[in-house]
């Protein structure tokens, strides 16, 4: 049967051009294979075949304009129906029916159940203790006979009924201030506690000794003891029992270590034999090789650290998106699901950072049960208590529970268990609830007698409860985060949890074991020096087998290789697959696409106008036809796909959605309909630049964290790029990310109407500060194509640890053909685009980038035709790259004063060319000024310094003085200043172009 294929609904567009025909008569094609590419003035989109079959007739040619319903081709059908379409409709309509039925039945139930009880607040007084007792006994009986699950079910039913009856229930955001897992349900650690305790003591000691030693060398070096001291057990239990390393059989759990606890990780690696004493002695002395970095920095210790976490708040959110990206890779069939987990350690003070908690609802929504947060609640941050007047643990519980996380509180250690058991009236729990963190902190600083008086002393019953205990016994009442069994139990519950992320909120003591010098006192965080007495105390507190002499020399302690401790420690890690942290990569490179995949971009577009953003999107569409590259592309968009003309990607490769699509989209009939699918490739992030950047980092480091090279392309409004997420860009750089950042709608005057907060005139400056960021501001589509292909080659085929920032514009114009032999110049940062050499008396070197290069080109024409001034027009694709090379050559020349001066690339370009340089861009002058020192020619720059504002492009360019008229007038003036021309020409030009000399400099407007 012959079928006609016509243009489907393409949304608001009419009469769009066919720019490519992707099939020939006689081709056998599958359903969804693209037939043609259509391009409007905003975007390009492929039209897929609705059925499988053989093309018998083509009814269009390139350049034709088509609309909805236009006949494209005829196809001989090879399979009868368009199954996919049908299935979706069938599924979603059934689904809708189910939802409606469910809703109806619920409504009926609710209506019939509503009684005439009106809401009342909860009374604190027990008016019938006997009845209360009966209820509690019933509950206990259910727990005992039918188990906790049945008990929870009944309670939920009762609670639902209470809501239906209009009762106001108590606030359920938080649970009492006790451990979530009761002692009866606790899973005790199977480890040898004696040995583990010793290992922990040695790690504690060595971590502290390392910091103290460094500060003996120089007080400048700094370091932290108190953070790891409070978290040692939290790490140790993970290291001994839970965290599985990467090896040939398993992808490895990923652990985000709290930045300030780095000394503890070095100390453990020392016991494991992975770091030497010499290396520990070089903590924070990295300049000569072999030093240890202050905090986790993959850039500085690429075989050790995986995740940069020390800029607080970035670790938690990066880890959330890491967990999601892991699920993405699994759902897209690129990785096996091995049950890998992502563990994240953060401080309680760190949760103040908006980034720390900013994406926790996403983690729950995406059901990230591969994610475990451990918040170390030592109740202190740098200056003092985190919540002196409240309770950080309760506050966090409320936030995480509210967001839908599985919350496990580990507040009290085992020594409290008998007291809680003996607390028949609940008074102890009441007291635990009413004490605020400021008091809890003071109690750990002031000793057992103080706790007896201030904590238990409040109620006579509690005083009695501890009457047989000594002050020392009371002092020993430990916090949950220092109890290996409690921690083990919580971690193992976290590992088992399904369907939601878990947070372990552990209570600890900051500077645990540091005594007077730093335990639970406000200055703990800054403590980097311990005097002799402090060190002796620390040794005794943890029974570290060192003599007084050794302590005074601050020696490290490492038991013999065949000691039970070292054997145990190594055996545990062997069982868990290897050492952690360790960074490695076994990913295969991706072959760069053949040059011809971008061939179309090397030709002139003739009269056809397009933006560089459209050109880039077309390149991506072409890349999706390259079998090596297509599956590895990760397009990332924070709710701006339509702005950048990328909506064609929705249907073509799908939007990633872990639950698929449970609804029929409003635009399902359209070619670019909103298609969410479990195997979707596009990461449509919603309005979160931070989140999108974290996805980019996860994808850009997949080569090491998942051993699969991915190609993330994150497209954003350039103003909301580096400026908004600058710290993440540094973290991504530190993590050795490889991928593309595309600053779209870039340039101060290019995005005309959006005004001040949208108009970017400086992102390239920010990009230039990151050493491994390679950045370009191309004007023409062939430049974009050459740059983009080289990026793919360098990063993903050659595996260079760099990332690309490329600006793209939304201004439509026609693009010329690529001049001969300019590829090298495009990549180095400048090439000769055009020369005017007909007159030959006065000459200038005109440089421009981005859309403003076009103003320079137009100005050159005026200068030539009206003033007889010749120009060499340089397209400067990257002032940033030129500057880098300029600096390097200058340094080499300075280092070698006896050698012949080496020329930098700019000098090589300009050496045989006359006249001053006029550089003009859509960015602040500092952007082009970067190359001023690297040429000895007179240099004038024009740029867009000042606040943006909304107006037409023409008016904006006039305002910022970067339009062709200003370029002409300022050039004439510069020539006058260089005494190459009289000043009359300039004065006349100012008049001719109505340039108001009295107008204030734009930075003052
Ligand atoms: C973004 C950022 N701001 C400030 C700091 C400086 N800083 C380092 S640690 C710290 C306090 C940490 O407190 P907390 O998170 O409770 O960790 P703890 O050491 O108590 O475990 C501060 C303010 C930082 N590292 N990063
Ligand atoms: Mg803290």
mmCIF file of C-alpha atoms in Angstrom, residues 748-749 852 919-926 928 941-946 957 959-962 1001-1002:
data_model
loop_
_atom_site.group_PDB
_atom_site.id
_atom_site.type_symbol
_atom_site.label_atom_id
_atom_site.label_comp_id
_atom_site.label_asym_id
_atom_site.label_seq_id
_atom_site.Cartn_x
_atom_site.Cartn_y
_atom_site.Cartn_z
ATOM 1 C CA UNK A 748 25.302 43.349 25.596
ATOM 2 C CA UNK A 749 23.443 44.678 22.553
ATOM 3 C CA UNK A 852 29.875 43.356 16.458
ATOM 4 C CA UNK A 919 39.152 46.466 18.468
ATOM 5 C CA UNK A 920 35.430 46.332 18.949
ATOM 6 C CA UNK A 921 33.194 43.787 20.663
ATOM 7 C CA UNK A 922 29.814 43.427 22.326
ATOM 8 C CA UNK A 923 31.626 43.077 25.659
ATOM 9 C CA UNK A 924 33.287 45.462 28.064
ATOM 10 C CA UNK A 925 36.528 46.940 26.785
ATOM 11 C CA UNK A 926 38.531 44.836 29.227
ATOM 12 C CA UNK A 928 39.598 43.160 23.936
ATOM 13 C CA UNK A 941 39.127 49.488 22.006
ATOM 14 C CA UNK A 942 35.430 50.062 21.840
ATOM 15 C CA UNK A 943 33.067 48.042 23.968
ATOM 16 C CA UNK A 944 29.844 47.949 25.880
ATOM 17 C CA UNK A 945 30.893 49.074 29.365
ATOM 18 C CA UNK A 946 27.924 50.125 31.467
ATOM 19 C CA UNK A 957 24.745 49.890 19.611
ATOM 20 C CA UNK A 959 24.230 54.081 22.951
ATOM 21 C CA UNK A 960 27.261 51.906 23.664
ATOM 22 C CA UNK A 961 29.102 53.408 20.686
ATOM 23 C CA UNK A 962 29.836 50.135 18.944
ATOM 24 C CA UNK A 1001 30.319 57.885 29.301
ATOM 25 C CA UNK A 1002 27.870 54.914 29.316
#
